[in-house]
Coordinates of C-alpha atoms and ligand atoms in Angstrom, one line a residue:
M1 CA 2.2 -45.7 -4.0
Y2 CA 2.5 -43.1 -1.2
R3 CA 2.4 -39.6 -2.7
G4 CA 2.5 -37.5 0.4
G5 CA -1.2 -37.2 0.5
D6 CA -1.3 -35.1 3.7
V7 CA 1.1 -32.5 2.5
S8 CA -1.5 -29.9 1.9
E9 CA -3.6 -30.8 4.9
G10 CA -5.2 -28.2 7.0
Q11 CA -4.6 -24.9 5.1
N12 CA -6.1 -23.2 8.0
G13 CA -3.7 -24.5 10.5
A14 CA -0.6 -24.4 8.3
G15 CA 0.8 -21.3 9.9
L16 CA 0.3 -22.6 13.4
S17 CA 2.7 -25.4 13.1
G18 CA 5.8 -23.3 13.4
A19 CA 4.4 -20.9 16.0
D20 CA 7.0 -20.1 18.5
G21 CA 6.5 -22.0 21.6
I22 CA 2.8 -21.5 22.1
G23 CA 2.0 -24.6 23.9
S24 CA 1.1 -28.2 23.2
G25 CA -0.1 -29.9 20.1
A26 CA -3.5 -30.2 21.7
E27 CA -3.6 -26.5 22.3
R28 CA -2.6 -25.8 18.7
Q29 CA -5.3 -28.2 17.5
G30 CA -7.8 -26.3 19.7
Q31 CA -6.7 -23.0 18.0
V32 CA -7.1 -24.5 14.6
D33 CA -10.6 -25.7 15.4
T34 CA -11.5 -22.3 16.9
W35 CA -10.2 -20.7 13.8
A36 CA -12.3 -22.9 11.6
R37 CA -15.4 -21.9 13.6
V38 CA -14.4 -18.2 13.4
K39 CA -14.2 -18.5 9.6
R40 CA -17.6 -20.2 9.5
R41 CA -19.1 -17.4 11.5
L42 CA -17.5 -14.8 9.4
R43 CA -18.9 -16.4 6.3
A44 CA -22.4 -16.7 7.9
E45 CA -22.5 -13.2 9.3
L46 CA -20.9 -11.3 6.4
G47 CA -22.4 -13.2 3.6
E48 CA -20.8 -15.3 0.9
D49 CA -19.8 -12.3 -1.3
V50 CA -18.0 -10.3 1.3
Y51 CA -16.5 -13.4 2.7
T52 CA -15.0 -14.5 -0.6
S53 CA -13.7 -11.1 -1.4
W54 CA -12.0 -10.4 1.8
F55 CA -11.7 -13.4 4.1
A56 CA -11.3 -16.5 2.0
R57 CA -7.5 -16.1 2.2
L58 CA -7.3 -15.0 5.8
E59 CA -5.2 -17.5 7.7
I60 CA -4.3 -17.9 11.3
D61 CA -0.6 -17.6 12.3
A62 CA -0.8 -18.0 16.0
V63 CA -2.7 -17.0 19.1
A64 CA -0.6 -15.8 22.0
D65 CA -0.8 -13.3 24.8
G66 CA -4.4 -12.4 23.9
C67 CA -3.5 -11.6 20.3
A68 CA -4.8 -13.6 17.4
R69 CA -2.3 -13.1 14.7
L70 CA -3.8 -13.5 11.3
T71 CA -2.3 -13.2 7.8
V72 CA -3.4 -12.3 4.3
P73 CA -1.5 -12.6 1.1
T74 CA -1.5 -8.9 0.1
R75 CA -0.9 -5.6 1.7
F76 CA -4.0 -4.4 0.1
L77 CA -6.2 -7.0 1.8
K78 CA -4.5 -6.2 5.0
S79 CA -5.2 -2.6 4.9
W80 CA -8.7 -3.1 3.7
I81 CA -9.5 -5.6 6.4
E82 CA -7.9 -3.3 9.0
A83 CA -9.9 -0.3 7.7
H84 CA -13.3 -2.0 7.5
Y85 CA -13.5 -5.2 9.3
V86 CA -11.1 -5.6 12.1
D87 CA -13.6 -4.9 14.9
R88 CA -16.0 -7.3 13.4
V89 CA -13.4 -10.0 13.2
L90 CA -12.4 -9.4 16.8
S91 CA -15.9 -9.6 18.1
I92 CA -16.5 -12.8 16.1
Y93 CA -13.3 -14.2 17.4
R94 CA -14.1 -13.3 20.9
A95 CA -17.4 -15.1 20.6
E96 CA -15.4 -18.3 20.0
D97 CA -12.4 -17.6 22.3
A98 CA -12.9 -14.9 24.9
S99 CA -9.2 -14.9 25.8
V100 CA -8.5 -13.1 22.5
E101 CA -8.3 -9.3 23.0
R102 CA -6.6 -8.1 19.9
I103 CA -6.3 -9.0 16.3
G104 CA -2.9 -8.6 14.6
L105 CA -2.9 -8.6 10.8
G106 CA 0.2 -9.4 8.8
V107 CA 1.1 -10.0 5.2
R108 CA 2.3 -13.5 4.4
G109 CA 5.8 -13.7 3.1
A110 CA 6.1 -10.0 3.0
G111 CA 9.6 -8.7 3.0
P112 CA 10.8 -6.4 5.7
R113 CA 9.7 -3.4 3.7
E114 CA 6.0 -4.1 4.4
P115 CA 5.8 -5.5 7.9
A116 CA 2.5 -5.7 9.7
T117 CA 3.1 -2.8 11.9
S118 CA 6.5 -1.3 11.4
P119 CA 7.2 0.0 8.0
A120 CA 10.9 -0.4 7.3
R121 CA 13.0 2.1 5.4
K122 CA 14.4 2.3 1.9
A123 CA 17.7 1.0 3.1
D124 CA 16.1 -2.4 3.6
E125 CA 15.3 -2.7 -0.1
G126 CA 16.4 -6.0 -1.5
A127 CA 16.7 -7.7 1.8
P128 CA 15.4 -11.3 1.7
A129 CA 11.8 -11.9 2.6
R130 CA 11.1 -12.9 6.2
P131 CA 8.0 -13.3 8.2
E132 CA 7.1 -10.0 9.4
P133 CA 7.1 -8.9 13.0
M134 CA 3.6 -8.6 14.5
A135 CA 2.2 -5.8 16.6
A136 CA 3.6 -6.3 20.1
A137 CA 7.0 -7.5 18.9
A138 CA 7.3 -4.6 16.5
L139 CA 6.9 -2.0 19.2
L140 CA 10.0 -3.1 20.9
Q141 CA 11.9 -4.2 17.9
R142 CA 14.9 -2.2 17.2
P143 CA 15.0 -0.7 13.7
A144 CA 18.1 -2.0 12.0
D145 CA 20.0 1.3 12.0
A146 CA 18.9 2.4 15.5
D147 CA 22.2 1.8 17.1
R148 CA 22.1 5.1 18.9
E149 CA 21.5 6.3 22.4
P150 CA 17.9 6.1 23.4
G151 CA 16.1 9.2 22.7
D152 CA 18.4 10.1 19.9
L153 CA 16.4 11.9 17.3
S154 CA 18.5 12.5 14.3
G155 CA 15.8 10.5 12.6
A156 CA 16.0 8.0 9.8
P157 CA 18.5 8.8 7.1
L158 CA 17.2 10.5 4.0
D159 CA 17.6 8.7 0.7
T160 CA 19.7 11.0 -1.5
R161 CA 17.8 9.9 -4.6
L162 CA 14.5 11.0 -3.3
T163 CA 14.5 14.7 -4.1
F164 CA 12.1 17.1 -5.8
R165 CA 14.4 16.9 -8.9
T166 CA 13.7 13.2 -9.3
F167 CA 10.0 13.4 -8.5
V168 CA 7.9 13.3 -11.6
S169 CA 4.7 15.3 -11.5
G170 CA 1.5 14.2 -13.0
R171 CA -2.2 14.7 -12.6
S172 CA -2.5 12.4 -9.6
N173 CA 0.3 14.0 -7.6
A174 CA 0.4 17.6 -8.7
L175 CA -1.4 19.0 -5.6
A176 CA 0.7 17.0 -3.2
L177 CA 3.9 18.1 -5.0
A178 CA 2.8 21.7 -4.9
A179 CA 2.1 21.6 -1.2
A180 CA 5.3 19.7 -0.4
E181 CA 7.3 22.4 -2.3
R182 CA 5.7 25.2 -0.5
I183 CA 6.4 23.7 2.8
A184 CA 10.0 22.9 1.9
R185 CA 10.4 26.6 1.0
N186 CA 8.8 27.5 4.3
E187 CA 5.9 29.2 2.5
G188 CA 3.2 26.9 4.0
G189 CA 2.0 28.9 6.9
A190 CA -0.7 27.6 9.3
L191 CA -2.9 26.6 6.4
Y192 CA -0.6 23.7 5.6
N193 CA 0.1 22.6 9.1
P194 CA 0.1 19.7 9.4
L195 CA 0.3 18.6 5.8
Y196 CA -1.2 15.1 5.6
L197 CA -0.4 13.0 2.5
H198 CA -2.2 9.8 1.9
A199 CA -2.1 7.2 -0.8
G200 CA -1.7 3.5 -1.5
V201 CA 1.7 1.9 -1.4
G202 CA 4.4 2.9 -3.9
L203 CA 2.7 6.1 -5.1
G204 CA 5.4 8.5 -3.9
K205 CA 4.6 9.5 -0.4
T206 CA 7.9 8.7 1.1
H207 CA 9.6 10.2 -1.9
L208 CA 7.9 13.5 -1.3
L209 CA 8.7 13.4 2.5
H210 CA 12.4 12.8 1.8
A211 CA 12.4 15.6 -0.8
I212 CA 11.0 18.0 1.8
G213 CA 13.5 16.8 4.3
H214 CA 16.4 17.4 2.0
E215 CA 15.3 20.8 1.0
V216 CA 14.7 22.0 4.5
R217 CA 18.0 20.7 5.7
E218 CA 19.8 22.4 2.8
A219 CA 18.2 25.7 3.9
G220 CA 20.0 25.1 7.2
R221 CA 16.8 24.4 9.2
R222 CA 16.4 21.4 11.4
A223 CA 14.3 18.6 9.9
I224 CA 13.6 15.2 11.4
Y225 CA 12.3 12.4 9.4
L226 CA 10.8 9.5 11.4
T227 CA 9.1 6.4 10.4
A228 CA 6.3 5.3 12.7
D229 CA 8.4 2.5 14.1
R230 CA 11.2 4.9 14.8
F231 CA 8.9 7.2 16.6
M232 CA 7.6 4.2 18.6
Y233 CA 11.0 2.7 19.1
G234 CA 12.6 6.0 20.1
F235 CA 9.8 6.6 22.6
V236 CA 9.8 3.1 24.1
A237 CA 13.6 3.1 24.3
S238 CA 13.7 6.5 26.0
L239 CA 10.9 5.5 28.4
K240 CA 13.0 2.5 29.3
A241 CA 16.0 4.6 29.8
Q242 CA 13.8 7.1 31.6
T243 CA 14.8 9.9 29.3
A244 CA 11.4 10.5 27.9
H245 CA 11.5 14.2 28.7
T246 CA 14.7 14.5 26.8
F247 CA 13.1 12.8 23.9
K248 CA 10.2 15.2 24.0
E249 CA 12.4 18.2 24.4
R250 CA 14.5 17.3 21.5
L251 CA 11.6 16.5 19.4
R252 CA 10.0 19.8 20.1
G253 CA 13.2 21.7 19.4
I254 CA 13.0 21.3 15.7
D255 CA 11.7 23.2 12.6
L256 CA 10.1 20.4 10.7
L257 CA 8.9 17.0 11.8
V258 CA 8.2 14.4 9.2
V259 CA 6.5 11.2 10.2
D260 CA 6.0 8.5 7.6
D261 CA 3.3 5.8 7.7
V262 CA 1.5 7.2 10.8
Q263 CA -1.1 4.5 10.3
F264 CA 1.3 2.2 12.2
I265 CA 1.6 4.3 15.3
Q266 CA -0.1 2.3 18.0
G267 CA -0.2 1.8 21.7
R268 CA -2.1 4.2 24.0
T269 CA 0.9 5.9 25.6
I270 CA 2.7 6.3 22.3
Q271 CA -0.4 7.7 20.6
Q272 CA -0.9 10.1 23.4
E273 CA 2.7 11.2 23.1
F274 CA 2.3 11.5 19.4
G275 CA -0.7 13.7 20.0
H276 CA 1.2 15.9 22.5
T277 CA 4.1 16.2 20.1
L278 CA 1.8 17.3 17.3
N279 CA 0.1 19.8 19.4
A280 CA 3.3 21.2 20.8
L281 CA 4.9 21.6 17.4
I282 CA 1.9 23.0 15.6
D283 CA 1.1 25.4 18.4
A284 CA 4.7 26.6 18.3
G285 CA 4.4 27.2 14.6
R286 CA 6.7 24.4 13.6
Q287 CA 5.8 22.5 10.5
V288 CA 4.6 18.9 10.7
V289 CA 4.2 16.6 7.6
V290 CA 2.8 13.1 7.9
A291 CA 2.0 10.4 5.4
A292 CA -0.4 7.5 5.7
D293 CA -2.0 4.9 3.6
R294 CA -5.5 6.2 4.3
P295 CA -7.3 9.5 5.2
P296 CA -7.2 10.8 8.8
A297 CA -10.8 9.8 9.4
E298 CA -9.9 6.2 8.7
L299 CA -7.1 6.0 11.2
E300 CA -9.3 3.9 13.5
S301 CA -6.7 3.1 16.0
L302 CA -5.8 6.7 16.6
D303 CA -7.4 8.8 19.2
E304 CA -10.2 11.1 17.9
R305 CA -8.4 14.3 19.0
V306 CA -5.2 13.2 17.3
R307 CA -7.2 12.4 14.1
S308 CA -8.9 15.7 14.0
R309 CA -5.6 17.5 14.7
L310 CA -4.1 15.6 11.7
A311 CA -7.1 16.5 9.6
G312 CA -6.9 20.2 10.6
G313 CA -4.3 21.3 8.1
L314 CA -4.1 20.3 4.5
V315 CA -5.0 16.8 3.6
V316 CA -4.0 15.7 0.1
E317 CA -4.5 12.4 -1.6
V318 CA -2.0 11.1 -4.1
G319 CA -3.8 9.1 -6.8
A320 CA -2.8 6.0 -8.7
L321 CA 0.0 6.5 -11.3
D322 CA -1.7 6.8 -14.7
E323 CA 0.0 5.4 -17.8
Q324 CA 1.5 8.7 -18.8
L325 CA 3.0 9.2 -15.4
R326 CA 4.4 5.7 -15.4
V327 CA 6.0 6.4 -18.8
S328 CA 7.6 9.6 -17.3
I329 CA 8.8 7.9 -14.2
L330 CA 10.3 5.1 -16.3
T331 CA 12.0 7.6 -18.5
T332 CA 13.4 9.6 -15.6
R333 CA 14.7 6.4 -14.0
I334 CA 16.3 5.3 -17.2
Q335 CA 18.0 8.6 -17.6
A336 CA 19.3 8.4 -14.1
V337 CA 20.7 4.9 -14.8
Q338 CA 22.3 6.1 -18.0
A339 CA 24.5 8.5 -16.0
A340 CA 26.3 5.5 -14.8
H341 CA 25.7 3.2 -17.8
P342 CA 25.9 5.4 -20.9
T343 CA 25.3 2.5 -23.3
F344 CA 22.0 1.6 -21.7
E345 CA 19.3 2.4 -24.2
V346 CA 15.6 1.7 -24.0
S347 CA 13.4 2.5 -26.9
P348 CA 10.1 4.3 -26.5
A349 CA 8.3 1.1 -27.6
V350 CA 9.8 -0.8 -24.7
V351 CA 9.1 2.0 -22.2
S352 CA 5.5 2.0 -23.3
Y353 CA 5.3 -1.8 -23.0
V354 CA 6.7 -1.7 -19.5
A355 CA 4.4 1.1 -18.5
R356 CA 1.5 -0.9 -19.7
S357 CA 2.6 -4.2 -18.0
V358 CA 3.8 -2.9 -14.7
T359 CA 0.9 -0.9 -13.4
A360 CA 0.9 -1.4 -9.7
N361 CA 3.2 1.3 -8.3
G362 CA 6.5 3.2 -8.5
R363 CA 8.4 0.5 -6.7
D364 CA 7.7 -2.0 -9.4
L365 CA 8.6 0.5 -12.1
E366 CA 12.0 0.9 -10.5
G367 CA 12.4 -2.8 -10.3
A368 CA 11.6 -3.1 -14.0
V369 CA 14.3 -0.7 -14.9
N370 CA 16.8 -2.5 -12.8
R371 CA 15.9 -5.7 -14.5
L372 CA 16.2 -4.2 -18.0
L373 CA 19.6 -2.9 -17.0
A374 CA 20.7 -6.3 -15.6
H375 CA 19.6 -7.9 -18.8
A376 CA 21.3 -5.4 -21.0
T377 CA 24.6 -5.6 -19.0
L378 CA 24.6 -9.4 -18.8
T379 CA 23.8 -10.0 -22.4
G380 CA 25.4 -6.9 -23.9
A381 CA 22.5 -6.8 -26.3
P382 CA 20.2 -3.9 -26.8
V383 CA 16.8 -4.1 -25.0
T384 CA 14.2 -5.2 -27.5
L385 CA 10.5 -5.8 -26.8
E386 CA 11.2 -9.6 -26.5
T387 CA 14.1 -9.1 -24.1
A388 CA 12.0 -6.7 -22.1
E389 CA 9.2 -9.1 -21.9
S390 CA 11.4 -11.8 -20.5
A391 CA 13.3 -9.5 -18.3
I392 CA 10.2 -8.2 -16.5
R393 CA 8.3 -11.5 -16.9
D394 CA 8.6 -12.6 -13.3
L395 CA 7.9 -9.1 -12.0
V396 CA 4.8 -9.0 -14.1
R397 CA 4.0 -12.6 -13.3
N398 CA 4.4 -11.9 -9.6
R399 CA 1.9 -9.2 -9.7
E400 CA -0.1 -10.5 -12.6
P401 CA 0.2 -14.3 -12.4
K402 CA -2.5 -14.9 -14.9
R403 CA -3.4 -13.6 -18.3
V404 CA -6.7 -11.9 -17.6
K405 CA -9.5 -12.7 -20.0
I406 CA -12.2 -10.1 -20.9
E407 CA -14.8 -12.7 -20.2
D408 CA -13.5 -13.1 -16.7
I409 CA -13.5 -9.4 -16.2
Q410 CA -17.1 -9.2 -17.3
K411 CA -18.2 -12.0 -15.0
L412 CA -16.4 -10.7 -12.0
V413 CA -17.6 -7.2 -12.4
A414 CA -21.2 -8.4 -13.1
S415 CA -21.2 -10.5 -9.9
R416 CA -19.6 -7.7 -7.9
Y417 CA -22.3 -5.2 -8.9
N418 CA -25.2 -7.6 -8.9
V419 CA -26.0 -7.4 -12.6
S420 CA -25.8 -10.1 -15.2
R421 CA -23.1 -10.4 -17.8
S422 CA -25.7 -10.0 -20.5
D423 CA -26.7 -6.7 -18.9
I424 CA -23.1 -5.6 -19.3
L425 CA -23.1 -6.6 -23.0
S426 CA -26.6 -5.2 -23.6
E427 CA -27.7 -1.7 -24.8
R428 CA -29.2 -0.9 -21.4
R429 CA -28.3 2.5 -20.2
T430 CA -29.5 2.6 -16.6
A431 CA -26.9 3.8 -14.1
A432 CA -26.9 0.4 -12.4
V433 CA -25.5 -1.1 -15.6
V434 CA -23.5 1.7 -17.1
R435 CA -21.0 2.1 -14.2
P436 CA -20.2 -1.6 -14.0
R437 CA -19.9 -1.7 -17.8
Q438 CA -17.5 1.2 -17.8
I439 CA -15.4 -0.4 -15.0
A440 CA -15.3 -3.6 -16.9
M441 CA -14.1 -1.8 -20.1
Y442 CA -11.5 0.1 -18.1
L443 CA -10.3 -3.1 -16.6
S444 CA -10.2 -4.8 -20.0
K445 CA -8.0 -1.9 -21.2
V446 CA -5.6 -2.0 -18.3
L447 CA -5.4 -5.7 -17.7
T448 CA -5.3 -7.1 -21.2
L449 CA -3.4 -6.2 -24.3
R450 CA -6.5 -6.0 -26.4
S451 CA -7.0 -3.0 -28.5
L452 CA -9.9 -0.6 -28.0
P453 CA -11.8 -1.8 -31.1
E454 CA -11.3 -5.4 -30.0
I455 CA -12.6 -4.5 -26.5
G456 CA -15.6 -2.7 -28.1
R457 CA -16.4 -5.9 -30.1
R458 CA -16.3 -8.0 -27.0
F459 CA -18.7 -5.6 -25.2
G460 CA -21.7 -6.3 -27.4
G461 CA -20.2 -4.8 -30.6
R462 CA -19.6 -1.2 -29.3
D463 CA -17.5 1.4 -31.0
H464 CA -13.9 2.0 -29.9
T465 CA -14.8 5.6 -29.0
T466 CA -17.3 4.2 -26.5
V467 CA -14.6 2.2 -24.9
L468 CA -12.2 5.1 -24.8
H469 CA -14.9 7.3 -23.2
A470 CA -15.4 4.6 -20.5
V471 CA -11.7 4.3 -19.9
R472 CA -11.3 8.1 -19.5
K473 CA -14.3 8.4 -17.4
I474 CA -13.1 5.7 -14.9
E475 CA -9.6 7.1 -14.9
K476 CA -10.9 10.5 -14.0
A477 CA -13.2 9.0 -11.3
L478 CA -10.4 7.0 -9.8
G479 CA -8.4 10.2 -9.3
E480 CA -11.3 11.7 -7.4
D481 CA -13.0 8.9 -5.6
N482 CA -11.0 7.0 -3.1
A483 CA -13.6 4.3 -2.5
L484 CA -13.9 3.6 -6.2
S485 CA -10.2 3.4 -6.6
E486 CA -9.9 0.9 -3.8
E487 CA -12.8 -1.1 -5.2
V488 CA -11.1 -1.2 -8.7
E489 CA -7.8 -2.1 -7.1
L490 CA -9.5 -5.0 -5.4
L491 CA -11.1 -6.1 -8.6
K492 CA -7.7 -6.0 -10.3
R493 CA -6.2 -8.1 -7.5
M494 CA -9.0 -10.6 -7.7
L495 CA -8.6 -11.0 -11.4
Q496 CA -4.8 -11.3 -11.2
D497 CA -4.6 -13.8 -8.4
Ligands
ADP1 P1 5.0 5.3 -0.9 O1 5.8 5.9 0.2 O2 3.8 6.1 -1.3 O3 4.7 3.8 -0.6 P2 7.5 5.7 -2.4 O4 7.6 7.1 -2.2 O5 8.3 4.8 -1.6 O6 6.0 5.3 -2.2 O7 7.6 5.4 -3.9 C1 8.0 4.1 -4.4 C2 9.0 4.2 -5.5 O8 8.4 4.9 -6.6 C3 10.2 5.1 -5.1 O9 11.3 4.6 -5.7 C4 9.8 6.4 -5.7 O10 11.0 7.1 -6.0 C5 9.1 6.0 -7.0 N1 8.1 7.1 -7.3 C6 6.8 7.1 -6.9 N2 6.1 8.2 -7.4 C7 7.1 8.8 -8.1 C8 7.1 10.0 -8.9 N3 6.0 10.8 -9.0 N4 8.2 10.4 -9.5 C9 9.3 9.6 -9.4 N5 9.4 8.5 -8.7 C10 8.3 8.1 -8.1
MG2 MG1 6.3 5.0 2.0

């Protein structure tokens, strides 16, 4: 019986089939073959470990106009590869196909909120997923609400919900919040200019930027909030309309410029222009605030002078949301929802369950509250632990498709740090073993529902206080060490995939 045996054929080439008009079948086949060779080279040159961690799920989408468009399943992988490997990938690719001049990385199936190169705005939330625009296209793509004259700089709209009042402070964001407030009150001075906020996705950067924007405008000063795509679009559009000088003039005639997601600013002319704008504003004593998903030094695509200008003010990292902060954010969101739905009640037990299950970022927390609300309004029943579990199940499953086992955590961590699983379970106290052991304990706490004593037992019969100590230690280190927090984030993704 025919069972569609070739349905899954050619994972590698899957994305190419629908590529928009890029030539004949033979040409496509050639690209698929090239891609297979590129992957083999990547594996050979980078080693099995690195390859499996980062490149196993890298796929090709299309090759066109000198750009090899590749995709990965998560934003995290995308930014990691961009930050650490993109040059390597390019040179390997070029060794197989010299016509390739650029690599474009995208996230497969990402909604318009996380496109490859043009971050969309809040207003897009909830829009259906679509393949994201890639580098070249994004530059010229019109942001959905950009139906204005070229060079218009009223900026992107500010979301009225994103204010200082609704921003919950915690250990991981206290410094960023304090700096943002000072700037909003015009107390920053040159020391804070520019203010550069960086953090992973969903940790409150955009929220803080909008909050600053609101407050500055309320004080009657002129603030412009631009996303990187709007900066690029505005510039490209005004160049086309030959009003670039108007664009620049207007941009420079303001009190505060906020540019969100600057990691996406690309293209030589636009980068130069971004640099000139920064210089002009800062030299004139106007405040600039930018946000990015990485520190200035890692903005590889930006010109060195622009990078150092960006790093020349105050650079603040916003850390991951710890459980306590997640509880506070949930509570605040629930209270906000209660204003419109007075009968909506969520017990502390449910809040704590959600805070433990939905760990990734503020966006998912918000999504979880919306689900609880939908559930409560649809069924008219109070939210219990059981209803909460089913209400957020798909959210949790989306992010955490698999129940993580302590044993898997131990195996993965062991292999990642080149120790054996029995080392992790052993009494050995050398640094090479202690750190991985603590990370494994931390991951066991955050990824499973096991209690501390249970985790202790599974780690060679240790006491629960030892586990607690490890968890605290890693939590603290995550707040201070960006590389570690990326590493741990990766381990989480790998365990949850
Ligand atoms: P980023 O720009 O860093 O990706 P956002 O600012 O868009 O993240 O935050 C994602 C969501 O999480 C938003 O709805 C935001 O309001 C919420 N959020 C994040 N951090 C906080 C916080 N500290 N307090 C309240 N809400 C937060
Ligand atoms: Mg943002």
